[in-house]
Coordinates of C-alpha atoms in Angstrom, one line a residue:
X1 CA 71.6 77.3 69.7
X2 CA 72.5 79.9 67.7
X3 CA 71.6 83.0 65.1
X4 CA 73.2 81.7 61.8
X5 CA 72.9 84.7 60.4
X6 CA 75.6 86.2 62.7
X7 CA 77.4 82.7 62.7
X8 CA 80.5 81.3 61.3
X9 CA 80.1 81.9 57.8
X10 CA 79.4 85.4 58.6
X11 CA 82.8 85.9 60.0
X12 CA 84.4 83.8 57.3
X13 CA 84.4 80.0 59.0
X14 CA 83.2 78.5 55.3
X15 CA 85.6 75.5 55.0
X16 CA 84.0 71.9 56.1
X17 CA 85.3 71.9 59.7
X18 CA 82.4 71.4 62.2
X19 CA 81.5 74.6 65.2
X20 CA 79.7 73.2 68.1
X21 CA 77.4 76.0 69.4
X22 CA 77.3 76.7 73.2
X23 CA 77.6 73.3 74.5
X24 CA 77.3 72.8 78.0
X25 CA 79.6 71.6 80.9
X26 CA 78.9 68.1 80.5
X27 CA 79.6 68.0 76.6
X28 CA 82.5 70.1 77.0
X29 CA 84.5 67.3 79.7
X30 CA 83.3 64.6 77.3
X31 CA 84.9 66.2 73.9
X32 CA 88.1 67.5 75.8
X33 CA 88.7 64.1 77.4
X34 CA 88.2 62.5 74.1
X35 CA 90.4 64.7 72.2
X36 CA 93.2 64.4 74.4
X37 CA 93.4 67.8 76.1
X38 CA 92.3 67.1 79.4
X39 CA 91.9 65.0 82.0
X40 CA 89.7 64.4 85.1
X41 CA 90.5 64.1 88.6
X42 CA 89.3 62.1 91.3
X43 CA 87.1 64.8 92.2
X44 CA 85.4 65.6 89.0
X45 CA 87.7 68.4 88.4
X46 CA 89.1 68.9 84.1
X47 CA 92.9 69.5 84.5
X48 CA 94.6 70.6 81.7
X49 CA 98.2 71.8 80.7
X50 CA 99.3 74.2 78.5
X51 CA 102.6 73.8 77.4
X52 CA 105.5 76.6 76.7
X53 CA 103.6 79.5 78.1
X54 CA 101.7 79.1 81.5
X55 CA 100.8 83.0 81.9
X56 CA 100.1 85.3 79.4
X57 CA 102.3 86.9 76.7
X58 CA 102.2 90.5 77.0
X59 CA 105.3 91.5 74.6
X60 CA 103.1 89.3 72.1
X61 CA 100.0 91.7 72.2
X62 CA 99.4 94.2 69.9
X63 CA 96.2 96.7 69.4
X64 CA 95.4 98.1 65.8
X65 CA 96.4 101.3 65.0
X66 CA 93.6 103.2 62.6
X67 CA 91.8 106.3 62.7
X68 CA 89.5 105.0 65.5
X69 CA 92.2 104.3 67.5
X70 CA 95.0 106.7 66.7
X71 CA 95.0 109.3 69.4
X72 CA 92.5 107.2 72.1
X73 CA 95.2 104.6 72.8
X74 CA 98.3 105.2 75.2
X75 CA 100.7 104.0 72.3
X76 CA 103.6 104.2 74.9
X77 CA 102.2 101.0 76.4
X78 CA 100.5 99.4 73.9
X79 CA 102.5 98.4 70.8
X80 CA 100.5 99.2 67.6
X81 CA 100.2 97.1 64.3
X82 CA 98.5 97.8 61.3
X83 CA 95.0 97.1 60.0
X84 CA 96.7 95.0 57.1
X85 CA 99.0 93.1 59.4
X86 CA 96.0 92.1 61.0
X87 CA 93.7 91.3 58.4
X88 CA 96.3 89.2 56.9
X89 CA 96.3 86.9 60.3
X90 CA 92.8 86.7 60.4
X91 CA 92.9 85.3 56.8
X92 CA 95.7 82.8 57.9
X93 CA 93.7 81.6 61.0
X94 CA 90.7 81.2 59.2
X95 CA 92.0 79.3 56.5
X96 CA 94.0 77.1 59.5
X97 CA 90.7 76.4 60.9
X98 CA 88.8 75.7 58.2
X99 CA 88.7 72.2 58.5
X100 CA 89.3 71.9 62.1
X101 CA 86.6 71.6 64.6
X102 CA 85.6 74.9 66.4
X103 CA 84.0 75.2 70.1
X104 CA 82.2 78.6 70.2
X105 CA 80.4 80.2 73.1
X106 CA 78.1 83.3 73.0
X107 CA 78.4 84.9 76.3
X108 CA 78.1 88.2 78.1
X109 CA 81.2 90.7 79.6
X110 CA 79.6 92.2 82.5
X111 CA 76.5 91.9 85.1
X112 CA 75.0 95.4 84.2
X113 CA 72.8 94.9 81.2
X114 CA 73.3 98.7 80.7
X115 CA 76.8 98.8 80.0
X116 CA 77.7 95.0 78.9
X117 CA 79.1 93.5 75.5
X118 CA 78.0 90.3 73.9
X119 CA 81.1 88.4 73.3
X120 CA 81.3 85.5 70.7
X121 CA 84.5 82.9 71.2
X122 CA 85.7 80.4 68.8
X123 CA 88.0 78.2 70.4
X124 CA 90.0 75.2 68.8
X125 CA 89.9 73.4 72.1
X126 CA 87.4 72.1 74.2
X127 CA 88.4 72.7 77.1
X128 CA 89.3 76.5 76.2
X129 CA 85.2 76.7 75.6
X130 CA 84.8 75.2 79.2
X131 CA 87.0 77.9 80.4
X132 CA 85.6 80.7 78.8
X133 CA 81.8 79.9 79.5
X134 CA 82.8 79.6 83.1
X135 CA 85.0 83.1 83.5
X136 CA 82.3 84.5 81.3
X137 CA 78.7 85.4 82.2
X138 CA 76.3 83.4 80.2
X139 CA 72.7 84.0 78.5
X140 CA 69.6 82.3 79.2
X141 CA 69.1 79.6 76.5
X142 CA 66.7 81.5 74.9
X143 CA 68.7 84.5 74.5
X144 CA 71.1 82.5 72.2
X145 CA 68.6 82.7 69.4
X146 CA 69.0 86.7 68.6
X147 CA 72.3 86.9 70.1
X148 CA 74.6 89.4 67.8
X149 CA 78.6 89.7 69.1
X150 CA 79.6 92.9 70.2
X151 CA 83.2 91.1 70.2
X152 CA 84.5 88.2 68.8
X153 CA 88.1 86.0 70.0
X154 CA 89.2 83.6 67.8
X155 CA 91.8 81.2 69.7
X156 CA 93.5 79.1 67.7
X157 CA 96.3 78.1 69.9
X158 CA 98.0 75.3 67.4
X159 CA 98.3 78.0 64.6
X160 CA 102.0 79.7 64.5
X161 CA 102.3 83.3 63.0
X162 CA 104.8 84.1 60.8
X163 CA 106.5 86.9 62.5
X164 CA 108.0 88.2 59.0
X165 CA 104.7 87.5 57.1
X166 CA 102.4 89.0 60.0
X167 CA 104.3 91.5 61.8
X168 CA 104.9 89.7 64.9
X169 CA 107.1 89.4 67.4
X170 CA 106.9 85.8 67.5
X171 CA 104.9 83.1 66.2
X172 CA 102.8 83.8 69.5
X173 CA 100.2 86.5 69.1
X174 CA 97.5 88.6 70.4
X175 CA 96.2 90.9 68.3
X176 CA 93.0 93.4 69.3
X177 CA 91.4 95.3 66.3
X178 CA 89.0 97.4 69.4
X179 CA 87.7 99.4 66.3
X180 CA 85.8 96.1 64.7
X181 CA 86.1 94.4 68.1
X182 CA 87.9 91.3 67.1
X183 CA 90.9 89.6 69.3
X184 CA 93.1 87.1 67.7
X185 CA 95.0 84.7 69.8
X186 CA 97.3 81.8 68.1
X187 CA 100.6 80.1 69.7
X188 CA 99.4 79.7 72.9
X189 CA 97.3 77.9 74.9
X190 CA 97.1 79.6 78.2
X191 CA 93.4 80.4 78.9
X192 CA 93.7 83.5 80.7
X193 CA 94.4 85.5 77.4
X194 CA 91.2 85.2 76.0
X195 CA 89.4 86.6 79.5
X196 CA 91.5 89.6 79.9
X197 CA 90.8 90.5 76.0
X198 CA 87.8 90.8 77.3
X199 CA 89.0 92.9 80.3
X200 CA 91.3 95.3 77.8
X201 CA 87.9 95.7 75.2
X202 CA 86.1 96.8 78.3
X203 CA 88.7 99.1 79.3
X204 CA 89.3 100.7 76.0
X205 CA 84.9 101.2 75.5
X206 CA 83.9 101.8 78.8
X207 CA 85.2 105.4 80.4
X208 CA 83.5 107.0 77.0
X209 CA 80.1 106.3 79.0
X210 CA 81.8 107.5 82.1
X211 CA 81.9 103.8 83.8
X212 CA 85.4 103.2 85.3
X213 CA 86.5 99.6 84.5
X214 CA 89.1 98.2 87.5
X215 CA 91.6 95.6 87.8
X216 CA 90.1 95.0 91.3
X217 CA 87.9 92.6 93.6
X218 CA 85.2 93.5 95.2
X219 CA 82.6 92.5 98.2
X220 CA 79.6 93.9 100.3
X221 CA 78.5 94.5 103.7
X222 CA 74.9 93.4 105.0
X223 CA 74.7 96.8 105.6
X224 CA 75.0 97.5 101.4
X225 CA 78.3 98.9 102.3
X226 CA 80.1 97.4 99.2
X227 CA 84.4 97.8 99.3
X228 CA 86.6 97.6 96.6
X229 CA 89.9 95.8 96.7
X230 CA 92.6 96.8 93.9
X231 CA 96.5 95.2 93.6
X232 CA 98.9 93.5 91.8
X233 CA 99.2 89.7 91.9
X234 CA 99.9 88.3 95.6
X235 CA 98.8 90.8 97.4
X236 CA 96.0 89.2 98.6
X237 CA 92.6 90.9 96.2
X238 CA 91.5 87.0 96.2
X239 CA 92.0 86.2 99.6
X240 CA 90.9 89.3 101.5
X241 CA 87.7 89.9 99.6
X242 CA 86.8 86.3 100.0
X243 CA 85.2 87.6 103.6
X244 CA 82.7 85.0 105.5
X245 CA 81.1 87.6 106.8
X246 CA 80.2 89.8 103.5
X247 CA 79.2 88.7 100.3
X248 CA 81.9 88.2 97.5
X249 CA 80.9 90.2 94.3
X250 CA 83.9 89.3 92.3
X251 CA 87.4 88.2 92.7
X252 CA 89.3 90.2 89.7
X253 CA 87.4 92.8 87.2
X254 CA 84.5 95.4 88.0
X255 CA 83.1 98.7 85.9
X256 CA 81.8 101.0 88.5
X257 CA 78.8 103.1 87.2
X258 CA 76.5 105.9 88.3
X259 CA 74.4 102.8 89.3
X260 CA 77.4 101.4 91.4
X261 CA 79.6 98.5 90.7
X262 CA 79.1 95.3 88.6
X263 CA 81.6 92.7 88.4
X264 CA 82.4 91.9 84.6
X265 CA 82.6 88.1 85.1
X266 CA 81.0 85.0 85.5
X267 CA 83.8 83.1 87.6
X268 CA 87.2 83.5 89.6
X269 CA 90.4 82.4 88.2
X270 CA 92.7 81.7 91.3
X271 CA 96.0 81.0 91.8
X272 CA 96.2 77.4 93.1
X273 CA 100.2 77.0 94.2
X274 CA 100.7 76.3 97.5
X275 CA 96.7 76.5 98.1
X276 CA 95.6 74.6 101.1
X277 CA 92.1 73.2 102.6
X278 CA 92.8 75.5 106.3
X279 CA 94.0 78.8 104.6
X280 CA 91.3 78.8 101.8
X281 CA 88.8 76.8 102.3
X282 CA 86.0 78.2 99.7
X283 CA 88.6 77.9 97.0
X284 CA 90.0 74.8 97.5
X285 CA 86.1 73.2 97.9
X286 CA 85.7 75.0 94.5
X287 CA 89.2 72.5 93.0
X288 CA 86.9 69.4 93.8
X289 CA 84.1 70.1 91.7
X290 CA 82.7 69.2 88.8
X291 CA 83.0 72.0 86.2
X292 CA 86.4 73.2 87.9
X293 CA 89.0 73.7 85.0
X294 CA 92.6 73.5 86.9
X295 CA 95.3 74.7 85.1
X296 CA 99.2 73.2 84.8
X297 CA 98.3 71.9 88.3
X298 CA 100.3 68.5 88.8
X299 CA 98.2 65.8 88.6
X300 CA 99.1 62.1 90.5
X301 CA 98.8 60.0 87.6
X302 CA 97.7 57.4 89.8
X303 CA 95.3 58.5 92.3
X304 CA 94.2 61.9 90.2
X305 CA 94.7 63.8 92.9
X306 CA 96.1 67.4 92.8
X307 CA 99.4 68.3 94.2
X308 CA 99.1 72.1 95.3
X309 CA 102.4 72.3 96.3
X310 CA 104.3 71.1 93.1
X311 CA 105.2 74.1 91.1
X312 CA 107.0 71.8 88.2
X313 CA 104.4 72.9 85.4
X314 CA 103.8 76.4 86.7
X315 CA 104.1 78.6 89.5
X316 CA 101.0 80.1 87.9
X317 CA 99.1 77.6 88.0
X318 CA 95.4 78.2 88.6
X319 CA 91.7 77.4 89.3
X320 CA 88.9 78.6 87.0
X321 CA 85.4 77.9 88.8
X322 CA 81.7 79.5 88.7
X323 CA 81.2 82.2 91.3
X324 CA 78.2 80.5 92.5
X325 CA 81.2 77.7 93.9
X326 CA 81.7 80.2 96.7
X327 CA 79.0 79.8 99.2
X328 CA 78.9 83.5 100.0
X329 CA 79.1 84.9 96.5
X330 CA 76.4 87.6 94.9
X331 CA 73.5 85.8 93.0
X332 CA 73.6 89.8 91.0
X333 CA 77.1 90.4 91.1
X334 CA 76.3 93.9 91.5
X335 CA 76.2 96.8 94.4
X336 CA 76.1 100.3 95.1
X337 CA 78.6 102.6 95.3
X338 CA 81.5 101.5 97.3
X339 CA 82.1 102.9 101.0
X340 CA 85.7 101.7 101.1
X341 CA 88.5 101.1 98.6
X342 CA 91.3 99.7 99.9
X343 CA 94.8 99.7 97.4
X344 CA 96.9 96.8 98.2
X345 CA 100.7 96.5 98.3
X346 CA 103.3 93.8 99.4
X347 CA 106.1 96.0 100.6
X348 CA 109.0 93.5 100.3
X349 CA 111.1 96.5 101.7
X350 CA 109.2 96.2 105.3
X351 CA 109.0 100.2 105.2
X352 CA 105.0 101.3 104.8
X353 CA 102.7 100.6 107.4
X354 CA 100.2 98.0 107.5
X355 CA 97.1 100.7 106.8
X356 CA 97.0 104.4 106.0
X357 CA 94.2 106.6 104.8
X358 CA 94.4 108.6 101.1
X359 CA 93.0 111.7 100.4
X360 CA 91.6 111.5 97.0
X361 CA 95.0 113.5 95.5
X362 CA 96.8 110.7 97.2
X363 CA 94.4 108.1 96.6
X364 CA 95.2 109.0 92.8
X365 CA 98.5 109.0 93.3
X366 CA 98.8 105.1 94.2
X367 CA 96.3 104.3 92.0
X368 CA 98.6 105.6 89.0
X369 CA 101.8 104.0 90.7
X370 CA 100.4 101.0 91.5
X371 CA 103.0 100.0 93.4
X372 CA 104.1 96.3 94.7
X373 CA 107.0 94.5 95.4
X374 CA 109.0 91.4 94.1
X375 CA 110.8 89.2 96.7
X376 CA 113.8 87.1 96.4
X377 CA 113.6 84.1 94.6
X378 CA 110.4 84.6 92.5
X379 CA 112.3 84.9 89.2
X380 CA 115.7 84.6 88.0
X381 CA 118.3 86.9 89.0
X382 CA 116.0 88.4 91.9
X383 CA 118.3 88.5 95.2
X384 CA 116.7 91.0 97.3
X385 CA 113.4 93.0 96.8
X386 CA 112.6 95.1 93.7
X387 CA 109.9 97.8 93.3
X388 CA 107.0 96.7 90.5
X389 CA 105.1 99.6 89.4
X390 CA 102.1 98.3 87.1
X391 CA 99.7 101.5 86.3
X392 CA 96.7 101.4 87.5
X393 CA 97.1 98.4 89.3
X394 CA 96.6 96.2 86.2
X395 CA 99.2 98.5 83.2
X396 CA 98.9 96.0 80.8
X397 CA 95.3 95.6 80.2
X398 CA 94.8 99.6 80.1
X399 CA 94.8 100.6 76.2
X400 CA 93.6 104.6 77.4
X401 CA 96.1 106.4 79.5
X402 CA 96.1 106.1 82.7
X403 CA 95.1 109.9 83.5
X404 CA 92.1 109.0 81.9
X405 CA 91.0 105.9 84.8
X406 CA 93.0 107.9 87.1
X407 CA 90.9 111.3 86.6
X408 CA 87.8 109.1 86.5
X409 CA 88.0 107.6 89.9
X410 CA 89.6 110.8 91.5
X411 CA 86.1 112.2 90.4
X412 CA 84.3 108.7 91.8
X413 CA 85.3 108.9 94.8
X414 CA 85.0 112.5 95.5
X415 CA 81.4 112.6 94.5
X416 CA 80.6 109.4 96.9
X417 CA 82.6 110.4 99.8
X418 CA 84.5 107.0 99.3
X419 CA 86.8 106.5 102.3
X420 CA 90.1 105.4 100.5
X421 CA 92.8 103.3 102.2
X422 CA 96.4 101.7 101.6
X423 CA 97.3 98.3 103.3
X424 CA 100.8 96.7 103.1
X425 CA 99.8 93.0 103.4
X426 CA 104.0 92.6 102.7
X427 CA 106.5 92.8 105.1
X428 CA 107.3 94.6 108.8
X429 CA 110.1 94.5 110.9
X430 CA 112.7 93.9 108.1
X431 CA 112.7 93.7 104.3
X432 CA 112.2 90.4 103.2
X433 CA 114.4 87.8 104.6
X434 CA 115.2 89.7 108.2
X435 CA 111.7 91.1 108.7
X436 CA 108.2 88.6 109.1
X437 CA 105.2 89.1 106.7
X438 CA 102.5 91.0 107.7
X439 CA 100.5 88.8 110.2
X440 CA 96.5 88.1 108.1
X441 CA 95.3 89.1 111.8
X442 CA 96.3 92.5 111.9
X443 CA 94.7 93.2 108.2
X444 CA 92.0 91.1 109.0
X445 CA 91.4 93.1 112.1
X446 CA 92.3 96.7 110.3
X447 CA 89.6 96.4 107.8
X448 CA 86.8 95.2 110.2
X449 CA 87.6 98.8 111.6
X450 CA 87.4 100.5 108.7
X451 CA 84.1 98.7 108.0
X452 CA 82.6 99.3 111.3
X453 CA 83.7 103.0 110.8
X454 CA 85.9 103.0 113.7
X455 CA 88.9 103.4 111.6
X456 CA 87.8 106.4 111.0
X457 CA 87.7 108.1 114.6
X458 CA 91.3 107.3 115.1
X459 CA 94.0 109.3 116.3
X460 CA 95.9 109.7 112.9
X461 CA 99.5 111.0 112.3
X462 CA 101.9 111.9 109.5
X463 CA 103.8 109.3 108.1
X464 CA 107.3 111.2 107.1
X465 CA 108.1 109.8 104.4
X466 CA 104.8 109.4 102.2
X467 CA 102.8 111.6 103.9
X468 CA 100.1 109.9 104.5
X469 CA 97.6 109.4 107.8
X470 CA 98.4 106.3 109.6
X471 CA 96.4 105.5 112.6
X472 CA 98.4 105.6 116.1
X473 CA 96.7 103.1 117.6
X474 CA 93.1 100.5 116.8
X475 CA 92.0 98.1 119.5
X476 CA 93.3 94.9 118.8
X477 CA 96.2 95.9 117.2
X478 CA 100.2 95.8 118.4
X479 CA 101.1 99.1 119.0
X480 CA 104.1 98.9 117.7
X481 CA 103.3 97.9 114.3
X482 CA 101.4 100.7 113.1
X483 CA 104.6 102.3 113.7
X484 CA 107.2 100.8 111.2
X485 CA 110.2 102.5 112.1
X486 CA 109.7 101.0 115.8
X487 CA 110.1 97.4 114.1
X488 CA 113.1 97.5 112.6
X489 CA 116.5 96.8 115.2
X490 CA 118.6 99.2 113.0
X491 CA 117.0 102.8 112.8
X492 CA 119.7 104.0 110.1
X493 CA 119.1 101.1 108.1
X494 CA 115.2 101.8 108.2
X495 CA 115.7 105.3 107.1
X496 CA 117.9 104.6 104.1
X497 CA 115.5 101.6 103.1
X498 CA 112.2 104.5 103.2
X499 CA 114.6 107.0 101.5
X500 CA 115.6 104.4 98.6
X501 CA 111.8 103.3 97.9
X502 CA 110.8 107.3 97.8
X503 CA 113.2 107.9 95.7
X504 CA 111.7 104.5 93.2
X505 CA 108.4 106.0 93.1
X506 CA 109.3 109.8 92.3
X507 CA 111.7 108.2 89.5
X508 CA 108.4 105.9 88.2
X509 CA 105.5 108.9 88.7
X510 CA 108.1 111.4 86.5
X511 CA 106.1 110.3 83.6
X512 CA 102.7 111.2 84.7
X513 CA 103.7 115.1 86.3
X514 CA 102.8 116.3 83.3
X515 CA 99.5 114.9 83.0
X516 CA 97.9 115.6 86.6
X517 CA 97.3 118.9 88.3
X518 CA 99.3 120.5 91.2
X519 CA 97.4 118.9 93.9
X520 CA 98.2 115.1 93.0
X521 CA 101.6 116.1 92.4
X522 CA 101.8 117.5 95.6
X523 CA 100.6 113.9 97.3
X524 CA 103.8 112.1 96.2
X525 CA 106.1 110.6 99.0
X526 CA 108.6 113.1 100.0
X527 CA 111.2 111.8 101.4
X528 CA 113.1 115.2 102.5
X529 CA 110.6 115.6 105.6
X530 CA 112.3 112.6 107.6
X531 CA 115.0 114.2 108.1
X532 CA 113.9 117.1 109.7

């Protein structure tokens, strides 16, 4: 189902290549399996690969620069290509596709009606219209009749650009025209592209209306007491939102509204390596089910059964399931205003403490450092650990910049009396190789205190070299841990390891002291007091 008078032709699909319109789950398997792309495993699961790039592509992604969008995008982060360049693709792909089958889906970006997009996707694989119409949140069948795109993808990933003919960097492209809201993808087949288009369109729309869009997770309380959860990949959004006791909202992107907060998707997209039945159970129920889309995840040819631990197609590889597979997911995906945000960092330097509390200055800070930490061994050439600072806590799917969702939620969570906090979930006692990671109990037990609101009622004191509160002591709790200093055998070697990641994040906030007033300048990590 289908309006044909927004359809295919209307966006130029005119050639004698077939579009199947919104199929469902069923017809989806049964045309990926027959075209080759995909296969099923012994628990009903669709695994498919996806060649040269398993992640996304982000030196391949370019926004349009025109007149709508010349002095609204941060230009310094997001590389620009002309409205010509772009057209010129569009033309190409089209004319690629033309007769080639298509698999589109008409879907919704967001659970708020008030403030979501209609988003069309054309998709050259099946199993690429399976993915989207899970991550995605999708109509009722008789909305599909009137349904008019707000945004359309077109992902074509056999199609090549022409780097000299298109302006490319590569014959891999993502290009976002945000002023006609189109998002052209060719060259590569990694899914997760097309859903955090969707993410970057909401980002760039979204603070005009005054609703802060976050690269976040988020769950609720029984109480209503809903908790945000913002960080970098592995430090544990995923995992420590996915709470038995509170109800999961969403697993990755959220707007947060006068109304409260909505997540933006339909589905969770989780990283599968290493993913075991006793450390995450809810996800790994949601691998063995029908309508499960597993990504490069290594698949015995012979029984069908998934090998978590083999990382030979990807380290990234990944799990893209319906919210509803977790058993204690939202049925509205939507909550008040949050009473907690909690900003999430894997020290690999084994310096921070496992939990401090922000003032909103400080909470600001972090938020635009966005600070995390790579360990030996995770890529080439890293031998011991290395500072990451992503913007935002998500830098490459933020077109505005980042004063502008840094100013918004400063102003958020001053008007709600939001109770902001910052968890290492990374290392203690040592950097990374001498030092342990931080034990799940202790952050387990940490934010059932700040729920309860006993966290608050602590004895707080001064960390000296970032300045903020860190409790002295919480029931349940080593001592000595809240206390990093007190870990470490070498008490010179601590100091020189705090001094040396102060010093990273005054070099990486240099670029923002121009854009903030005194007061969040103020809240950076000062390094100078330790020694007094």
């Amino acid at each position: 189902m289908h309006n044909p008078e927004n359809g295919a032709k209307g966006f130029g699909f005119e050639g004698p290549g077939a579009v199947f319109w919104n199929l469902t789950e069923a017809a989806l398997y049964e045309r990926s399996i027959a075209r080759g792309e995909a296969r099923l495993t012994a628990h009903g699961a669709l695994a498919a690969e996806t060649g040269e790039h398993t992640g996304r592509s982000p030196k391949d992604r370019f926004i349009v620069r025109d007149e709508g969008t010349e002095d609204e995008v941060w230009w310094d982060n997001n590389p620009g290509i002309g409205r010509e360049a772009f057209d010129l693709l569009k033309e190409d792909m089209i004319a690629y596709a033309s007769t080639r089958s298509l698999f589109a889906q008409d879907l919704y970006g967001g659970a708020d009606p008030a403030h979501r997009i209609s988003v069309r996707v054309y998709a050259e694989y099946a199993w690429h219209g399976l993915f989207i119409r899970t991550m995605l949140r999708r109509p009722e069948r008789d909305e599909l009749a009137d349904f008019a795109p707000e945004m359309t993808i077109v992902c074509l990933p056999g199609f090549k650009a022409d780097p000299e003919r298109h302006g490319t960097r590569s014959q891999t492209a993502i290009l976002c025209d945000f002023t006609r809201g189109v998002v052209l993808i060719c060259g590569t087949a990694y899914a997760g592209e097309m859903k955090k288009s969707v993410f970057s369109y909401l980002n760039y729309l979204l603070p005009a209306g005054g609703v802060m869009p976050m690269h976040c997770s988020a769950n609720v309380g029984e109480a209503g007491d809903s908790a945000l959860f913002f960080g970098l990949s592995g430090t544990g959004k995923t995992t420590l939102s996915a709470e038995a006791s509170r109800t999961l909202i969403g697993d990755d992107e959220h707007g947060w509204s006068a109304e409260g907060i909505f997540n933006f998707e339909g589905g969770c997209y989780a990283k599968t390596i290493r993913l075991s039945a006793a450390a995450e159970p809810e996800i790994f129920a949601a691998t063995q089910r029908f309508g499960t889309v597993l990504e490069n995840v290594v698949i015995n040819p012979d029984t069908r059964l998934p090998d978590f631990d083999d990382g030979s197609l990807a380290e990234n590889a990944r799990a893209a399931y319906p919210l509803h597979f977790i058993p204690n997911a939202s049925t509205s995906s939507r909550a008040g205003a949050p009473k907690n945000i909690f900003m999430l960092t894997c020290d690999a330097f084994g310096v921070m403490p496992p939990i401090a509390r922000l003032t909103p200055a400080q909470a600001m800070y972090h938020f635009l450092s966005g600070y995390t930490a790579k360990v030996a061994g995770t890529e080439t050439g890293v031998t011991e650990p290395q500072a990451t600072f992503s913007t935002c806590f998500g830098a490459p799917f933020m077109p505005r910049h980042p004063s502008v969702y840094g100013n918004l939620l400063r102003d958020l969570i001053t008007r709600h009396e939001v109770d902001c906090w910052l968890i290492n979930t990374g290392w203690t006692g040592g950097a990374f190789g001498t030092g342990r990671r931080m034990p799940i109990g202790v952050t387990r037990r940490l934010l059932a205190a700040a729920f309860d609101g006993s966290l608050k009622e602590a004895d707080f004191r001064t960390d000296p070299y970032f300045g903020f509160a860190v409790p002295t002591s919480i029931p349940g709790v080593e001592p000595h841990i809240l206390y990093p200093a007190k870990t470490w055998a070498n008490a010179a070697a601590f100091d020189a390891t705090a001094r040396k990641l102060v010093g990273m994040f005054t070099e990486n906030f240099a670029r923002f002291e121009a854009e903030v007033d005194e007061e969040v300048r103020e809240a950076r990590p000062q390094a100078m007091q330790a020694a007094e």
